[in-house]
mmCIF file of C-alpha atoms in Angstrom:
data_model
loop_
_atom_site.group_PDB
_atom_site.id
_atom_site.type_symbol
_atom_site.label_atom_id
_atom_site.label_comp_id
_atom_site.label_asym_id
_atom_site.label_seq_id
_atom_site.Cartn_x
_atom_site.Cartn_y
_atom_site.Cartn_z
ATOM 1 C CA MET A 1 16.494 7.064 0.338
ATOM 2 C CA LYS A 2 13.545 8.627 -1.422
ATOM 3 C CA LEU A 3 10.774 6.058 -0.998
ATOM 4 C CA ALA A 4 7.308 5.604 -2.480
ATOM 5 C CA LEU A 5 4.834 3.702 -0.293
ATOM 6 C CA ILE A 6 1.832 2.447 -2.283
ATOM 7 C CA ILE A 7 -1.391 1.216 -0.683
ATOM 8 C CA ASP A 8 -5.093 1.186 -1.602
ATOM 9 C CA ASP A 9 -6.337 2.727 1.673
ATOM 10 C CA TYR A 10 -4.769 5.276 4.011
ATOM 11 C CA LEU A 11 -5.403 7.499 6.953
ATOM 12 C CA PRO A 12 -7.111 9.501 8.290
ATOM 13 C CA ASN A 13 -10.402 8.032 7.050
ATOM 14 C CA SER A 14 -9.692 4.343 7.497
ATOM 15 C CA THR A 15 -9.733 1.778 10.284
ATOM 16 C CA ARG A 16 -8.184 -0.921 8.108
ATOM 17 C CA VAL A 17 -5.072 -2.481 9.539
ATOM 18 C CA GLY A 18 -3.027 -1.995 6.389
ATOM 19 C CA ALA A 19 -3.637 1.754 6.445
ATOM 20 C CA LYS A 20 -2.487 2.003 10.053
ATOM 21 C CA MET A 21 0.537 -0.229 9.484
ATOM 22 C CA PHE A 22 1.705 1.727 6.447
ATOM 23 C CA HIS A 23 1.350 5.019 8.278
ATOM 24 C CA GLU A 24 3.416 3.699 11.153
ATOM 25 C CA LEU A 25 5.976 2.390 8.661
ATOM 26 C CA ALA A 26 6.087 5.779 6.924
ATOM 27 C CA LYS A 27 6.660 7.551 10.253
ATOM 28 C CA GLU A 28 9.415 5.131 11.238
ATOM 29 C CA LEU A 29 11.177 5.412 7.868
ATOM 30 C CA ILE A 30 11.064 9.206 8.148
ATOM 31 C CA ALA A 31 12.535 8.954 11.650
ATOM 32 C CA ARG A 32 15.330 6.855 10.153
ATOM 33 C CA GLY A 33 16.202 9.674 7.760
ATOM 34 C CA HIS A 34 14.311 8.687 4.609
ATOM 35 C CA ASP A 35 12.121 10.888 2.399
ATOM 36 C CA VAL A 36 8.720 9.169 2.162
ATOM 37 C CA THR A 37 5.756 9.736 -0.152
ATOM 38 C CA VAL A 38 2.568 7.690 0.230
ATOM 39 C CA ILE A 39 0.610 7.094 -3.000
ATOM 40 C CA THR A 40 -3.020 6.137 -2.420
ATOM 41 C CA PRO A 41 -6.439 6.388 -4.114
ATOM 42 C CA SER A 42 -9.406 8.488 -3.046
ATOM 43 C CA SER A 43 -12.912 8.266 -4.471
ATOM 44 C CA ASP A 44 -14.104 11.661 -3.247
ATOM 45 C CA LEU A 45 -11.632 13.928 -5.057
ATOM 46 C CA GLN A 46 -12.774 16.488 -7.597
ATOM 47 C CA GLN A 47 -9.391 16.769 -9.311
ATOM 48 C CA GLN A 48 -7.092 14.040 -10.608
ATOM 49 C CA LEU A 49 -4.457 14.466 -7.894
ATOM 50 C CA VAL A 50 -4.156 16.117 -4.490
ATOM 51 C CA VAL A 51 -0.734 16.521 -2.863
ATOM 52 C CA ASP A 52 -0.936 17.049 0.877
ATOM 53 C CA THR A 53 0.536 15.952 4.180
ATOM 54 C CA PHE A 54 -0.948 13.900 6.988
ATOM 55 C CA ASP A 55 0.792 13.721 10.348
ATOM 56 C CA ASN A 56 3.965 15.060 8.669
ATOM 57 C CA VAL A 57 3.871 12.374 5.937
ATOM 58 C CA ASN A 58 3.759 13.462 2.278
ATOM 59 C CA VAL A 59 0.709 11.966 0.554
ATOM 60 C CA TRP A 60 -0.238 11.869 -3.135
ATOM 61 C CA ARG A 61 -3.952 11.082 -3.354
ATOM 62 C CA PHE A 62 -5.204 10.276 -6.860
ATOM 63 C CA LYS A 63 -8.815 10.095 -7.984
ATOM 64 C CA SER A 64 -10.250 6.595 -8.402
ATOM 65 C CA GLY A 65 -13.517 4.722 -8.292
ATOM 66 C CA ALA A 66 -14.814 3.565 -4.916
ATOM 67 C CA LEU A 67 -13.159 0.485 -3.406
ATOM 68 C CA LYS A 68 -15.369 0.240 -0.320
ATOM 69 C CA ASP A 69 -19.106 -0.212 0.099
ATOM 70 C CA VAL A 70 -19.676 -1.046 -3.580
ATOM 71 C CA GLY A 71 -20.655 -4.246 -5.358
ATOM 72 C CA LYS A 72 -18.004 -6.875 -6.066
ATOM 73 C CA PHE A 73 -18.144 -6.364 -9.850
ATOM 74 C CA GLN A 74 -17.760 -2.594 -9.605
ATOM 75 C CA ARG A 75 -14.980 -2.941 -7.064
ATOM 76 C CA ALA A 76 -13.115 -5.334 -9.387
ATOM 77 C CA ILE A 77 -13.346 -2.792 -12.211
ATOM 78 C CA ASN A 78 -12.213 0.063 -9.988
ATOM 79 C CA GLU A 79 -9.289 -1.921 -8.587
ATOM 80 C CA THR A 80 -8.244 -3.032 -12.066
ATOM 81 C CA LEU A 81 -7.909 0.631 -13.011
ATOM 82 C CA LEU A 82 -5.830 1.601 -9.963
ATOM 83 C CA SER A 83 -2.416 1.529 -11.638
ATOM 84 C CA TYR A 84 -3.704 3.223 -14.801
ATOM 85 C CA LYS A 85 -5.342 6.060 -12.888
ATOM 86 C CA ALA A 86 -2.448 6.431 -10.460
ATOM 87 C CA TRP A 87 0.171 6.727 -13.187
ATOM 88 C CA GLY A 88 -1.997 9.108 -15.166
ATOM 89 C CA ALA A 89 -2.215 11.338 -12.111
ATOM 90 C CA ILE A 90 1.408 11.257 -10.923
ATOM 91 C CA LYS A 91 3.580 10.663 -14.012
ATOM 92 C CA LYS A 92 4.427 14.359 -14.442
ATOM 93 C CA LEU A 93 5.751 14.421 -10.865
ATOM 94 C CA VAL A 94 7.914 11.328 -11.238
ATOM 95 C CA LYS A 95 11.375 12.150 -12.587
ATOM 96 C CA LYS A 96 14.411 9.915 -12.930
ATOM 97 C CA ASN A 97 15.596 10.738 -9.409
ATOM 98 C CA THR A 98 12.196 11.111 -7.662
ATOM 99 C CA PHE A 99 12.302 7.685 -5.977
ATOM 100 C CA GLN A 100 15.072 5.296 -4.978
ATOM 101 C CA GLY A 101 12.799 2.531 -3.757
ATOM 102 C CA VAL A 102 9.161 1.392 -3.746
ATOM 103 C CA VAL A 103 7.270 -0.396 -0.987
ATOM 104 C CA TYR A 104 3.832 -1.656 -2.013
ATOM 105 C CA TYR A 105 1.097 -3.471 -0.123
ATOM 106 C CA SER A 106 -1.164 -6.310 -1.182
ATOM 107 C CA PRO A 107 -4.135 -6.283 -1.081
ATOM 108 C CA SER A 108 -4.597 -4.916 -3.745
ATOM 109 C CA ILE A 109 -3.071 -7.190 -6.425
ATOM 110 C CA PHE A 110 -3.463 -4.433 -9.016
ATOM 111 C CA TRP A 111 -0.396 -2.302 -8.221
ATOM 112 C CA GLY A 112 1.970 -4.137 -10.568
ATOM 113 C CA GLY A 113 1.508 -1.715 -13.449
ATOM 114 C CA LEU A 114 2.217 1.359 -11.338
ATOM 115 C CA VAL A 115 5.231 -0.211 -9.638
ATOM 116 C CA ASN A 116 6.613 -1.190 -13.045
ATOM 117 C CA LYS A 117 6.278 2.395 -14.310
ATOM 118 C CA ILE A 118 8.053 3.852 -11.273
ATOM 119 C CA LYS A 119 10.806 1.217 -11.344
ATOM 120 C CA SER A 120 11.403 1.791 -15.045
ATOM 121 C CA ARG A 121 11.585 5.569 -14.777
ATOM 122 C CA CYS A 122 13.560 5.742 -11.537
ATOM 123 C CA GLN A 123 15.627 2.553 -11.961
ATOM 124 C CA CYS A 124 14.908 1.516 -8.397
ATOM 125 C CA PRO A 125 14.005 -1.707 -6.530
ATOM 126 C CA ALA A 126 10.661 -2.636 -4.998
ATOM 127 C CA TYR A 127 9.570 -4.516 -1.879
ATOM 128 C CA LEU A 128 6.138 -6.182 -1.757
ATOM 129 C CA VAL A 129 4.444 -6.483 1.641
ATOM 130 C CA LEU A 130 2.141 -9.416 0.857
ATOM 131 C CA ARG A 131 -0.695 -9.728 3.337
ATOM 132 C CA ASP A 132 -3.475 -11.280 1.278
ATOM 133 C CA MET A 133 -3.325 -14.433 -0.858
ATOM 134 C CA PHE A 134 -5.870 -13.162 -3.355
ATOM 135 C CA PRO A 135 -7.479 -14.714 -5.352
ATOM 136 C CA GLN A 136 -6.639 -17.968 -3.540
ATOM 137 C CA TRP A 137 -8.688 -17.178 -0.437
ATOM 138 C CA VAL A 138 -11.848 -16.415 -2.443
ATOM 139 C CA ILE A 139 -11.400 -19.731 -4.257
ATOM 140 C CA ASP A 140 -11.003 -21.469 -0.886
ATOM 141 C CA ALA A 141 -14.180 -19.747 0.305
ATOM 142 C CA GLY A 142 -16.110 -20.955 -2.747
ATOM 143 C CA MET A 143 -16.783 -17.420 -3.954
ATOM 144 C CA ILE A 144 -15.227 -18.067 -7.376
ATOM 145 C CA LYS A 145 -14.505 -21.359 -9.147
ATOM 146 C CA ALA A 146 -11.006 -22.678 -9.657
ATOM 147 C CA GLY A 147 -10.130 -22.562 -13.329
ATOM 148 C CA SER A 148 -12.854 -20.043 -14.141
ATOM 149 C CA ALA A 149 -12.312 -17.043 -16.395
ATOM 150 C CA ILE A 150 -12.456 -14.688 -13.421
ATOM 151 C CA GLU A 151 -9.740 -16.674 -11.621
ATOM 152 C CA ILE A 152 -7.524 -16.533 -14.715
ATOM 153 C CA TYR A 153 -8.136 -12.783 -14.933
ATOM 154 C CA PHE A 154 -7.113 -12.200 -11.314
ATOM 155 C CA ARG A 155 -4.104 -14.531 -11.612
ATOM 156 C CA ILE A 156 -2.702 -12.429 -14.468
ATOM 157 C CA PHE A 157 -2.637 -9.317 -12.292
ATOM 158 C CA GLU A 158 -1.365 -11.309 -9.323
ATOM 159 C CA LYS A 159 1.660 -12.439 -11.362
ATOM 160 C CA ILE A 160 2.287 -8.930 -12.675
ATOM 161 C CA SER A 161 2.362 -7.709 -9.079
ATOM 162 C CA TYR A 162 4.766 -10.426 -7.905
ATOM 163 C CA ASN A 163 7.055 -9.929 -10.891
ATOM 164 C CA GLN A 164 7.802 -6.330 -9.882
ATOM 165 C CA ALA A 165 9.126 -7.303 -6.460
ATOM 166 C CA ASN A 166 12.827 -7.643 -5.718
ATOM 167 C CA ARG A 167 11.731 -9.172 -2.412
ATOM 168 C CA ILE A 168 8.369 -10.323 -0.992
ATOM 169 C CA GLY A 169 7.648 -10.158 2.742
ATOM 170 C CA PHE A 170 5.160 -12.632 4.259
ATOM 171 C CA MET A 171 3.490 -12.746 7.652
ATOM 172 C CA SER A 172 4.740 -16.215 8.561
ATOM 173 C CA GLU A 173 6.744 -19.250 7.526
ATOM 174 C CA LYS A 174 3.533 -21.165 6.774
ATOM 175 C CA ASN A 175 2.457 -18.440 4.358
ATOM 176 C CA ILE A 176 5.723 -18.782 2.449
ATOM 177 C CA GLU A 177 5.210 -22.537 2.241
ATOM 178 C CA ALA A 178 1.674 -22.088 0.893
ATOM 179 C CA PHE A 179 2.824 -19.430 -1.593
ATOM 180 C CA GLN A 180 5.672 -21.505 -2.974
ATOM 181 C CA ILE A 181 3.417 -24.440 -3.851
ATOM 182 C CA THR A 182 2.225 -22.532 -6.916
ATOM 183 C CA ASN A 183 4.755 -19.658 -7.141
ATOM 184 C CA LYS A 184 8.348 -20.665 -7.725
ATOM 185 C CA GLY A 185 11.440 -18.543 -7.980
ATOM 186 C CA TYR A 186 10.392 -15.448 -6.039
ATOM 187 C CA PRO A 187 12.747 -14.167 -3.297
ATOM 188 C CA CYS A 188 10.728 -14.504 -0.081
ATOM 189 C CA GLU A 189 11.193 -13.829 3.601
ATOM 190 C CA VAL A 190 9.186 -13.457 6.798
ATOM 191 C CA LEU A 191 8.178 -9.859 7.521
ATOM 192 C CA ARG A 192 5.870 -9.858 10.524
ATOM 193 C CA ASN A 193 3.012 -7.427 10.815
ATOM 194 C CA TRP A 194 4.066 -4.462 12.888
ATOM 195 C CA ALA A 195 2.836 -1.721 15.168
ATOM 196 C CA SER A 196 4.190 1.238 17.063
ATOM 197 C CA LEU A 197 4.812 0.272 20.681
ATOM 198 C CA THR A 198 3.276 3.414 22.200
ATOM 199 C CA PRO A 199 -0.178 3.059 23.847
ATOM 200 C CA VAL A 200 -2.769 5.744 23.165
ATOM 201 C CA THR A 201 -3.066 8.794 25.386
ATOM 202 C CA LEU A 202 -6.706 9.838 25.714
ATOM 203 C CA PRO A 203 -7.442 13.470 24.795
ATOM 204 C CA PRO A 204 -8.911 15.494 27.673
ATOM 205 C CA ASP A 205 -12.236 16.024 25.870
ATOM 206 C CA TYR A 206 -12.767 12.345 25.047
ATOM 207 C CA LEU A 207 -16.178 11.030 26.098
ATOM 208 C CA PRO A 208 -15.736 7.370 27.070
ATOM 209 C CA LEU A 209 -17.415 4.846 24.800
ATOM 210 C CA ARG A 210 -18.698 2.935 27.798
ATOM 211 C CA GLN A 211 -20.598 6.027 28.846
ATOM 212 C CA ARG A 212 -21.925 6.725 25.347
ATOM 213 C CA LEU A 213 -23.169 3.140 24.860
ATOM 214 C CA ASN A 214 -24.194 2.552 28.475
ATOM 215 C CA LEU A 215 -21.636 -0.228 28.900
ATOM 216 C CA GLU A 216 -20.266 0.651 32.319
ATOM 217 C CA ASN A 217 -19.241 -2.442 34.295
ATOM 218 C CA LYS A 218 -19.433 -4.641 31.186
ATOM 219 C CA VAL A 219 -16.625 -6.890 29.953
ATOM 220 C CA ILE A 220 -16.312 -5.700 26.348
ATOM 221 C CA PHE A 221 -15.394 -8.273 23.708
ATOM 222 C CA PHE A 222 -14.271 -6.126 20.783
ATOM 223 C CA TYR A 223 -13.793 -6.717 17.077
ATOM 224 C CA GLY A 224 -12.452 -3.858 14.945
ATOM 225 C CA GLY A 225 -11.604 -3.774 11.249
ATOM 226 C CA ASN A 226 -12.743 -5.447 8.058
ATOM 227 C CA ILE A 227 -16.053 -7.300 8.421
ATOM 228 C CA GLY A 228 -15.939 -9.644 5.446
ATOM 229 C CA HIS A 229 -16.003 -13.196 4.101
ATOM 230 C CA ALA A 230 -12.333 -13.809 4.889
ATOM 231 C CA GLN A 231 -13.080 -13.268 8.575
ATOM 232 C CA ASP A 232 -16.119 -15.595 8.762
ATOM 233 C CA MET A 233 -17.997 -13.187 11.008
ATOM 234 C CA ALA A 234 -20.751 -15.742 11.685
ATOM 235 C CA ASN A 235 -18.148 -17.535 13.809
ATOM 236 C CA LEU A 236 -17.937 -14.588 16.231
ATOM 237 C CA MET A 237 -21.680 -14.037 16.102
ATOM 238 C CA ARG A 238 -22.202 -17.633 17.244
ATOM 239 C CA LEU A 239 -19.986 -16.846 20.217
ATOM 240 C CA ALA A 240 -22.061 -13.765 21.019
ATOM 241 C CA ARG A 241 -25.195 -15.928 20.890
ATOM 242 C CA ARG A 242 -23.661 -18.473 23.294
ATOM 243 C CA MET A 243 -22.790 -15.619 25.666
ATOM 244 C CA LYS A 244 -26.090 -13.734 25.547
ATOM 245 C CA ASN A 245 -27.273 -15.016 28.939
ATOM 246 C CA HIS A 246 -24.064 -13.777 30.593
ATOM 247 C CA THR A 247 -25.139 -10.228 31.287
ATOM 248 C CA ASP A 248 -21.639 -9.062 32.281
ATOM 249 C CA ALA A 249 -20.388 -9.535 28.687
ATOM 250 C CA HIS A 250 -21.013 -7.278 25.684
ATOM 251 C CA PHE A 251 -19.825 -7.705 22.092
ATOM 252 C CA LEU A 252 -18.871 -4.564 20.165
ATOM 253 C CA PHE A 253 -17.971 -4.716 16.447
ATOM 254 C CA VAL A 254 -16.599 -1.661 14.647
ATOM 255 C CA GLY A 255 -15.755 -1.558 10.942
ATOM 256 C CA GLN A 256 -16.981 -2.064 7.425
ATOM 257 C CA GLY A 257 -17.140 -4.804 4.825
ATOM 258 C CA ASP A 258 -19.418 -7.127 2.931
ATOM 259 C CA GLU A 259 -20.684 -9.007 6.012
ATOM 260 C CA VAL A 260 -21.980 -5.975 7.934
ATOM 261 C CA THR A 261 -25.502 -6.800 6.790
ATOM 262 C CA LEU A 262 -25.019 -10.414 7.880
ATOM 263 C CA ILE A 263 -23.935 -9.617 11.440
ATOM 264 C CA ASN A 264 -26.782 -7.153 11.951
ATOM 265 C CA GLU A 265 -29.324 -9.604 10.544
ATOM 266 C CA LEU A 266 -28.018 -12.375 12.824
ATOM 267 C CA ALA A 267 -28.137 -10.046 15.837
ATOM 268 C CA THR A 268 -31.790 -9.293 15.084
ATOM 269 C CA GLU A 269 -32.719 -12.898 14.283
ATOM 270 C CA TRP A 270 -31.084 -14.204 17.447
ATOM 271 C CA GLY A 271 -32.269 -11.354 19.668
ATOM 272 C CA LEU A 272 -28.764 -10.388 20.776
ATOM 273 C CA THR A 273 -29.089 -7.611 23.327
ATOM 274 C CA ASN A 274 -25.399 -8.164 24.166
ATOM 275 C CA PHE A 275 -24.243 -6.953 20.747
ATOM 276 C CA SER A 276 -23.553 -3.510 19.241
ATOM 277 C CA TYR A 277 -22.279 -2.505 15.816
ATOM 278 C CA LEU A 278 -20.668 0.807 14.897
ATOM 279 C CA PRO A 279 -19.496 1.838 11.419
ATOM 280 C CA SER A 280 -15.858 2.747 10.844
ATOM 281 C CA VAL A 281 -14.406 5.573 12.891
ATOM 282 C CA ASN A 282 -11.263 7.631 12.366
ATOM 283 C CA GLN A 283 -7.904 6.448 13.625
ATOM 284 C CA THR A 284 -7.846 8.629 16.736
ATOM 285 C CA GLU A 285 -11.299 7.448 17.811
ATOM 286 C CA PHE A 286 -10.366 3.829 17.088
ATOM 287 C CA LYS A 287 -7.303 3.985 19.333
ATOM 288 C CA CYS A 288 -9.355 5.573 22.100
ATOM 289 C CA ILE A 289 -11.880 2.738 21.852
ATOM 290 C CA LEU A 290 -9.055 0.202 22.164
ATOM 291 C CA SER A 291 -8.058 1.792 25.458
ATOM 292 C CA GLU A 292 -11.487 0.905 26.910
ATOM 293 C CA ILE A 293 -12.048 -2.700 25.846
ATOM 294 C CA ASP A 294 -11.318 -5.892 27.754
ATOM 295 C CA VAL A 295 -10.861 -8.664 25.162
ATOM 296 C CA GLY A 296 -9.708 -8.376 21.534
ATOM 297 C CA LEU A 297 -11.451 -10.677 19.058
ATOM 298 C CA PHE A 298 -10.492 -11.934 15.617
ATOM 299 C CA SER A 299 -11.589 -14.692 13.264
ATOM 300 C CA LEU A 300 -10.254 -16.325 10.093
ATOM 301 C CA SER A 301 -12.329 -18.489 7.777
ATOM 302 C CA ALA A 302 -11.787 -22.219 8.208
ATOM 303 C CA ARG A 303 -11.623 -22.508 4.408
ATOM 304 C CA HIS A 304 -8.371 -20.576 4.056
ATOM 305 C CA SER A 305 -5.404 -22.477 2.657
ATOM 306 C CA SER A 306 -3.078 -19.541 3.408
ATOM 307 C CA HIS A 307 -2.176 -18.612 6.961
ATOM 308 C CA ASN A 308 -2.835 -14.960 7.669
ATOM 309 C CA PHE A 309 -1.850 -13.025 10.770
ATOM 310 C CA PRO A 310 -4.704 -10.530 11.274
ATOM 311 C CA GLY A 311 -3.093 -7.155 11.769
ATOM 312 C CA LYS A 312 -5.826 -6.113 14.196
ATOM 313 C CA ILE A 313 -4.217 -8.216 16.921
ATOM 314 C CA LEU A 314 -1.338 -5.721 16.995
ATOM 315 C CA GLY A 315 -3.635 -2.947 18.187
ATOM 316 C CA TYR A 316 -4.743 -5.238 20.992
ATOM 317 C CA MET A 317 -1.125 -6.006 21.897
ATOM 318 C CA VAL A 318 -0.182 -2.324 22.045
ATOM 319 C CA GLN A 319 -2.877 -1.759 24.680
ATOM 320 C CA SER A 320 -2.036 -4.991 26.578
ATOM 321 C CA ILE A 321 -5.385 -6.547 25.699
ATOM 322 C CA PRO A 322 -5.780 -10.353 25.756
ATOM 323 C CA ILE A 323 -6.513 -11.953 22.375
ATOM 324 C CA LEU A 324 -9.353 -14.393 21.703
ATOM 325 C CA GLY A 325 -9.856 -15.836 18.254
ATOM 326 C CA SER A 326 -10.157 -18.600 15.686
ATOM 327 C CA VAL A 327 -7.845 -19.619 12.843
ATOM 328 C CA ASN A 328 -7.804 -22.117 10.002
ATOM 329 C CA VAL A 329 -6.077 -25.478 10.457
ATOM 330 C CA GLY A 330 -2.289 -25.234 10.251
ATOM 331 C CA ASN A 331 -2.065 -21.506 10.941
ATOM 332 C CA ASP A 332 1.081 -20.921 13.000
ATOM 333 C CA LEU A 333 -0.490 -17.912 14.713
ATOM 334 C CA LEU A 334 -2.231 -20.381 17.044
ATOM 335 C CA GLU A 335 1.075 -21.621 18.436
ATOM 336 C CA ILE A 336 2.642 -18.153 18.610
ATOM 337 C CA ILE A 337 -0.214 -16.682 20.670
ATOM 338 C CA ASN A 338 -0.931 -19.734 22.839
ATOM 339 C CA ASN A 339 2.714 -20.628 23.524
ATOM 340 C CA ASN A 340 3.416 -17.050 24.610
ATOM 341 C CA ASN A 341 0.275 -16.917 26.793
ATOM 342 C CA ALA A 342 -0.878 -13.821 24.904
ATOM 343 C CA GLY A 343 -4.427 -15.081 24.552
ATOM 344 C CA LYS A 344 -6.537 -18.094 23.646
ATOM 345 C CA ILE A 345 -6.626 -19.179 19.989
ATOM 346 C CA HIS A 346 -8.640 -22.104 18.630
ATOM 347 C CA ILE A 347 -9.371 -23.761 15.302
ATOM 348 C CA ASN A 348 -12.414 -22.234 13.604
ATOM 349 C CA GLY A 349 -15.313 -24.596 14.303
ATOM 350 C CA GLU A 350 -14.219 -25.451 17.834
ATOM 351 C CA ASP A 351 -17.138 -23.424 19.167
ATOM 352 C CA ASP A 352 -17.196 -25.024 22.608
ATOM 353 C CA ASN A 353 -13.495 -24.306 23.207
ATOM 354 C CA LEU A 354 -13.906 -20.714 22.042
ATOM 355 C CA TYR A 355 -16.887 -20.315 24.370
ATOM 356 C CA GLN A 356 -15.013 -21.737 27.359
ATOM 357 C CA SER A 357 -12.100 -19.351 26.742
ATOM 358 C CA ALA A 358 -14.534 -16.438 26.511
ATOM 359 C CA LEU A 359 -16.093 -17.447 29.816
ATOM 360 C CA LEU A 360 -12.669 -17.653 31.451
ATOM 361 C CA MET A 361 -11.762 -14.152 30.266
ATOM 362 C CA MET A 362 -15.131 -12.743 31.283
ATOM 363 C CA GLU A 363 -15.007 -14.158 34.793
ATOM 364 C CA ASP A 364 -11.330 -13.689 35.739
ATOM 365 C CA ILE A 365 -9.871 -10.186 35.557
ATOM 366 C CA GLU A 366 -6.457 -11.451 36.695
ATOM 367 C CA ILE A 367 -6.314 -13.876 33.762
ATOM 368 C CA ARG A 368 -7.156 -10.999 31.421
ATOM 369 C CA LYS A 369 -4.370 -8.898 32.917
ATOM 370 C CA GLN A 370 -1.794 -11.700 32.680
ATOM 371 C CA LEU A 371 -2.672 -12.518 29.081
ATOM 372 C CA GLY A 372 -2.658 -8.829 28.153
ATOM 373 C CA ILE A 373 0.783 -8.220 29.632
ATOM 374 C CA ALA A 374 2.126 -11.257 27.791
ATOM 375 C CA ALA A 375 0.560 -9.976 24.550
ATOM 376 C CA ASN A 376 2.399 -6.676 24.912
ATOM 377 C CA GLN A 377 5.664 -8.484 25.592
ATOM 378 C CA LEU A 378 5.136 -10.583 22.451
ATOM 379 C CA LEU A 379 4.570 -7.409 20.435
ATOM 380 C CA LYS A 380 7.894 -5.977 21.555
ATOM 381 C CA LYS A 381 9.706 -9.215 20.756
ATOM 382 C CA GLU A 382 8.203 -10.066 17.353
ATOM 383 C CA PHE A 383 6.086 -7.271 15.882
ATOM 384 C CA SER A 384 7.794 -3.886 16.236
ATOM 385 C CA VAL A 385 7.672 -1.306 13.432
ATOM 386 C CA GLU A 386 11.371 -0.670 13.997
ATOM 387 C CA SER A 387 12.188 -4.258 13.008
ATOM 388 C CA ALA A 388 9.987 -4.095 9.892
ATOM 389 C CA ALA A 389 11.475 -0.790 8.756
ATOM 390 C CA GLN A 390 15.012 -2.085 9.263
ATOM 391 C CA THR A 391 14.315 -5.201 7.176
ATOM 392 C CA ILE A 392 12.734 -3.265 4.299
ATOM 393 C CA GLU A 393 15.466 -0.627 4.396
ATOM 394 C CA MET A 394 18.182 -3.290 4.278
ATOM 395 C CA ARG A 395 16.595 -5.150 1.363
ATOM 396 C CA LEU A 396 16.072 -2.038 -0.731
ATOM 397 C CA GLU A 397 19.622 -0.841 -0.100
ATOM 398 C CA ALA A 398 21.022 -4.245 -1.076
ATOM 399 C CA SER A 399 18.914 -4.351 -4.268
ATOM 400 C CA ARG A 400 20.086 -0.872 -5.258
ATOM 401 C CA CYS A 401 23.673 -2.033 -5.056
ATOM 402 C CA VAL A 402 23.168 -5.068 -7.320
#
């Protein structure tokens, strides 16, 4: 099949999980014999469209406003215009037989218009990989009011996006349950997050991060990815504060988002000498960093009513790194990780339990090794890119035949 993969952020200049997942999906679909084109925005283009390749994947990059490191209002405007700008840039390239299927990723919720245009012209089905219950999570977090004009505005685009999908893939059963409370009639299924199973091979000229940051002989607790409200980064900063007298432990956060200022301010206010922050790095550098860390961290806001599976845990699993994190009440990720001994997951707010698990991982290298091995085994069983590609391929083929 000729497939269009649509996402709001892509490699090489991203550490976001979605970008990495979609690249791995593109590579796997190509390996399975499909012709893949990734359609993605870029804010630093001079022309309307650039057609290039990255790691042997065809990429159409269209000019858009910035979606990162801008104010919320400006970002909302720029995201609203995504489909309009994308179609304006690519419509001359899209013929009746250009695509036989579309796979699109949410976030963002603003791809519905573009997907509709491609489906109409090419008469092809679409599969939505839904990884963000927006705007519900920002309502849960108290960032916008339920019933407000801005909620109604976002809900319109949310529905447009859902209505284009012949099938919607969710991270977990609990997410489907939460979705179907307010969204009836959509064909849904579980599509786990995914990752390639191959650990990174360090390039010969790589200078170890431990050496660069003077972290030799430290147990590194690492967080990498989006640093935003949905993650409740203060939760992990409280853990770093509890651990600051344990000189063997160091907390390293790498990424970008609207709580970067918060974590740096808290580190200064609390005098955290056991904490370092680095801005986003490219994908190769990020994978090299993962090869050096000891414990993989994640956090989800306690206010969430949906039940996300943070994609960053897959990078930890690939490298056989034990997982330590917090989730909202009812999130089935807690049982999956804990029951498979792949790490220690707690309810957000159980600070003492999180601290005790951190101490255990800091003090016992054998526990870290056992949990890390189990995490890698769980990856192979539940979260392989091969399984995700097969599911999407099967659904698109079936929809084409209807």
